[in-house]
Short mmCIF file of C-alpha atoms in Angstrom, two decimals:
data_model
loop_
_atom_site.label_atom_id
_atom_site.label_comp_id
_atom_site.label_asym_id
_atom_site.label_seq_id
_atom_site.Cartn_x
_atom_site.Cartn_y
_atom_site.Cartn_z
CA MET J 1 -12.08 56.00 26.50
CA GLN J 2 -11.95 55.13 22.82
CA VAL J 3 -9.08 56.62 20.75
CA THR J 4 -9.31 56.22 16.98
CA PRO J 5 -6.92 57.50 14.29
CA THR J 6 -8.55 59.62 11.58
CA SER J 7 -7.61 59.57 7.89
CA LEU J 8 -4.56 61.59 9.02
CA PRO J 9 -3.17 59.07 11.53
CA ASP J 10 -1.55 61.66 13.82
CA VAL J 11 -4.92 63.35 14.34
CA GLN J 12 -6.96 61.25 16.78
CA LEU J 13 -10.66 61.13 17.59
CA VAL J 14 -11.15 60.62 21.33
CA VAL J 15 -14.54 59.53 22.69
CA PRO J 16 -14.71 59.34 26.48
CA LYS J 17 -16.94 56.80 28.17
CA ARG J 18 -20.16 58.25 29.55
CA PHE J 19 -21.42 57.00 32.92
CA GLY J 20 -25.09 57.90 33.25
CA ASP J 21 -27.78 57.58 35.86
CA ALA J 22 -30.96 59.40 36.93
CA ARG J 23 -28.91 62.53 37.78
CA GLY J 24 -27.36 62.84 34.34
CA TYR J 25 -23.88 61.66 33.43
CA PHE J 26 -20.20 61.79 34.36
CA VAL J 27 -17.36 61.70 31.85
CA GLU J 28 -13.59 61.80 32.21
CA THR J 29 -12.33 64.10 29.43
CA TRP J 30 -8.62 63.84 30.27
CA ASN J 31 -6.65 61.13 32.03
CA ASP J 32 -2.88 61.33 31.74
CA ARG J 33 -2.37 57.56 32.07
CA THR J 34 -5.02 56.70 29.48
CA PHE J 35 -3.75 59.23 26.97
CA ALA J 36 -0.14 58.07 27.54
CA ARG J 37 -1.18 54.49 26.72
CA HIS J 38 -2.32 55.81 23.34
CA GLY J 39 0.86 57.83 22.78
CA LEU J 40 -0.94 61.13 23.40
CA GLU J 41 0.76 62.24 26.61
CA ARG J 42 1.08 66.00 26.95
CA ARG J 43 1.75 68.67 29.50
CA TRP J 44 -1.13 71.07 28.97
CA VAL J 45 -0.28 74.69 29.83
CA GLN J 46 -3.37 76.63 28.80
CA ASP J 47 -7.13 76.09 28.43
CA ASN J 48 -9.03 78.18 25.87
CA GLN J 49 -12.74 78.64 25.25
CA SER J 50 -14.67 80.40 22.49
CA LEU J 51 -18.31 81.31 21.99
CA SER J 52 -19.57 81.73 18.43
CA ALA J 53 -23.05 83.23 18.39
CA THR J 54 -23.83 82.67 14.72
CA PRO J 55 -23.95 79.32 12.91
CA GLY J 56 -21.45 79.38 10.05
CA THR J 57 -18.76 81.12 12.08
CA VAL J 58 -15.36 79.91 10.89
CA ARG J 59 -12.30 80.19 13.13
CA GLY J 60 -9.04 79.19 11.48
CA LEU J 61 -7.00 77.75 9.97
CA HIS J 62 -4.53 78.63 12.74
CA TYR J 63 -1.16 77.35 13.94
CA GLN J 64 1.94 78.55 15.77
CA LEU J 65 5.57 78.09 14.77
CA GLU J 66 8.26 76.39 16.85
CA PRO J 67 9.27 76.73 19.59
CA ASP J 68 5.67 77.63 20.44
CA ALA J 69 3.90 75.13 18.17
CA GLN J 70 0.74 73.86 19.83
CA THR J 71 -0.87 70.47 20.15
CA LYS J 72 -4.59 70.90 20.84
CA LEU J 73 -7.29 68.76 22.41
CA LEU J 74 -10.71 70.18 21.42
CA ARG J 75 -14.24 69.51 22.55
CA VAL J 76 -17.61 71.20 22.24
CA LEU J 77 -19.36 72.31 25.42
CA ARG J 78 -22.52 73.54 23.67
CA GLY J 79 -23.64 73.06 20.07
CA ARG J 80 -21.86 71.38 17.16
CA ILE J 81 -18.88 72.13 14.90
CA LEU J 82 -17.14 70.81 11.85
CA ASP J 83 -13.56 70.55 13.13
CA VAL J 84 -10.75 70.56 10.56
CA ALA J 85 -7.02 69.79 10.75
CA VAL J 86 -4.66 70.31 7.77
CA ASP J 87 -1.22 68.68 7.61
CA ILE J 88 1.31 71.49 7.03
CA ARG J 89 4.47 69.43 7.64
CA ARG J 90 6.64 69.74 4.54
CA GLY J 91 7.88 66.32 3.54
CA SER J 92 4.96 64.55 5.19
CA PRO J 93 3.22 62.01 2.92
CA THR J 94 -0.07 63.69 3.88
CA PHE J 95 1.12 67.31 3.40
CA GLY J 96 -1.78 69.53 2.37
CA ARG J 97 -4.41 66.90 3.18
CA HIS J 98 -7.09 67.54 5.76
CA VAL J 99 -9.48 65.69 8.00
CA ALA J 100 -12.91 67.06 8.94
CA VAL J 101 -14.82 65.65 11.91
CA GLU J 102 -18.12 66.74 13.41
CA LEU J 103 -17.90 67.26 17.17
CA SER J 104 -20.90 67.93 19.39
CA ALA J 105 -21.65 68.61 23.02
CA ASP J 106 -24.07 65.68 23.02
CA GLY J 107 -21.57 63.25 21.49
CA LEU J 108 -18.71 64.28 23.81
CA GLU J 109 -16.14 63.66 21.04
CA GLN J 110 -12.74 65.30 21.26
CA LEU J 111 -10.15 65.88 18.54
CA PHE J 112 -6.44 65.58 19.28
CA VAL J 113 -4.55 67.80 16.81
CA PRO J 114 -0.75 67.63 17.08
CA ALA J 115 1.68 70.43 16.28
CA GLY J 116 2.38 70.60 12.56
CA PHE J 117 -1.29 70.86 11.65
CA ALA J 118 -3.31 74.00 10.93
CA HIS J 119 -6.62 73.90 12.77
CA GLY J 120 -10.01 75.49 12.29
CA PHE J 121 -13.70 74.89 12.77
CA CYS J 122 -17.11 76.01 11.56
CA THR J 123 -20.04 76.26 13.95
CA LEU J 124 -23.19 74.37 13.01
CA GLU J 125 -25.53 75.71 15.71
CA PRO J 126 -26.11 79.07 17.40
CA ASP J 127 -24.19 79.93 20.55
CA THR J 128 -21.65 77.15 20.13
CA ILE J 129 -18.98 76.94 22.82
CA VAL J 130 -15.65 75.20 22.10
CA ALA J 131 -13.02 74.44 24.73
CA TYR J 132 -9.51 73.26 24.07
CA LYS J 133 -6.30 72.51 25.85
CA VAL J 134 -2.92 73.48 24.36
CA ASP J 135 0.58 72.37 25.27
CA ALA J 136 2.32 75.69 24.45
CA PHE J 137 1.41 79.23 25.41
CA TYR J 138 -0.07 81.66 22.89
CA SER J 139 2.58 83.60 20.97
CA HIS J 140 1.50 86.58 18.88
CA GLU J 141 4.91 86.61 17.17
CA ARG J 142 4.65 82.96 16.08
CA GLU J 143 0.93 82.86 15.30
CA ARG J 144 0.13 82.08 11.66
CA ALA J 145 -2.91 81.23 9.55
CA ILE J 146 -3.79 79.65 6.22
CA LEU J 147 -6.78 80.83 4.20
CA TRP J 148 -9.74 78.85 5.52
CA ASN J 149 -11.39 78.46 2.09
CA ASP J 150 -8.25 77.83 0.02
CA PRO J 151 -9.63 75.86 -2.97
CA ALA J 152 -6.46 73.74 -3.11
CA LEU J 153 -7.33 72.23 0.29
CA GLY J 154 -10.75 71.01 -0.86
CA ILE J 155 -12.41 71.47 2.54
CA ASP J 156 -16.18 71.08 2.26
CA TRP J 157 -17.15 73.83 4.69
CA PRO J 158 -20.89 73.89 5.45
CA ALA J 159 -21.16 77.70 5.28
CA ILE J 160 -18.89 79.03 2.54
CA ALA J 161 -21.28 81.65 1.13
CA GLY J 162 -22.46 83.08 4.45
CA ALA J 163 -19.43 82.34 6.61
CA VAL J 164 -18.67 84.70 9.48
CA VAL J 165 -14.89 85.14 9.45
CA SER J 166 -12.50 87.50 11.23
CA ASP J 167 -10.69 90.13 9.16
CA LYS J 168 -7.39 88.38 9.92
CA ASP J 169 -8.63 84.98 8.74
CA ALA J 170 -10.18 86.47 5.58
CA VAL J 171 -6.78 87.68 4.33
CA ALA J 172 -4.61 84.73 5.40
CA PRO J 173 -2.48 83.31 2.56
CA PRO J 174 -3.40 80.06 0.80
CA LEU J 175 -1.24 77.05 1.64
CA ALA J 176 0.86 77.42 -1.54
CA ALA J 177 1.83 80.99 -0.54
CA ALA J 178 2.41 80.30 3.16
CA VAL J 179 6.09 80.82 3.96
CA ASP J 180 6.29 79.63 7.54
CA LEU J 181 5.29 75.98 7.76
CA PHE J 182 6.75 72.94 9.49
#
């Protein structure tokens, strides 16, 4: 398994080793010992999965407040996404900066997004399925969002004009107006 820091060092790109033969392939997507060696040990408590039928579907930028802040490990089961993490830790030298990484089912890449980052993605293919592990349970009371297309963030989304966005995400505040951050 290859673990590589992104331009935001706490956000890690994880590429598992693929073992292939005439039947197909096998890949280990999580190994507690391997992740611990890279400082990424977690106790996962929930697995989530989403299907986005339309390319250009944007989900995010979401996060949860303490004590239910979530670290996420994301991967694509079908299709491709542009996966984005935004540092929302006040006082962090990278506050307000983001990293955007393309993940695909074929590439098997995973993105490790620690608590303190808002997370979102845009689907690049029809019927894209994303799966992710989280280390804290969902909390409606502590769930928050930042406006996905906030110009101050400078995220180069592939589908701004025709993006499919939930009503909740469409009215989320920009980062500068977000009250509850880390």
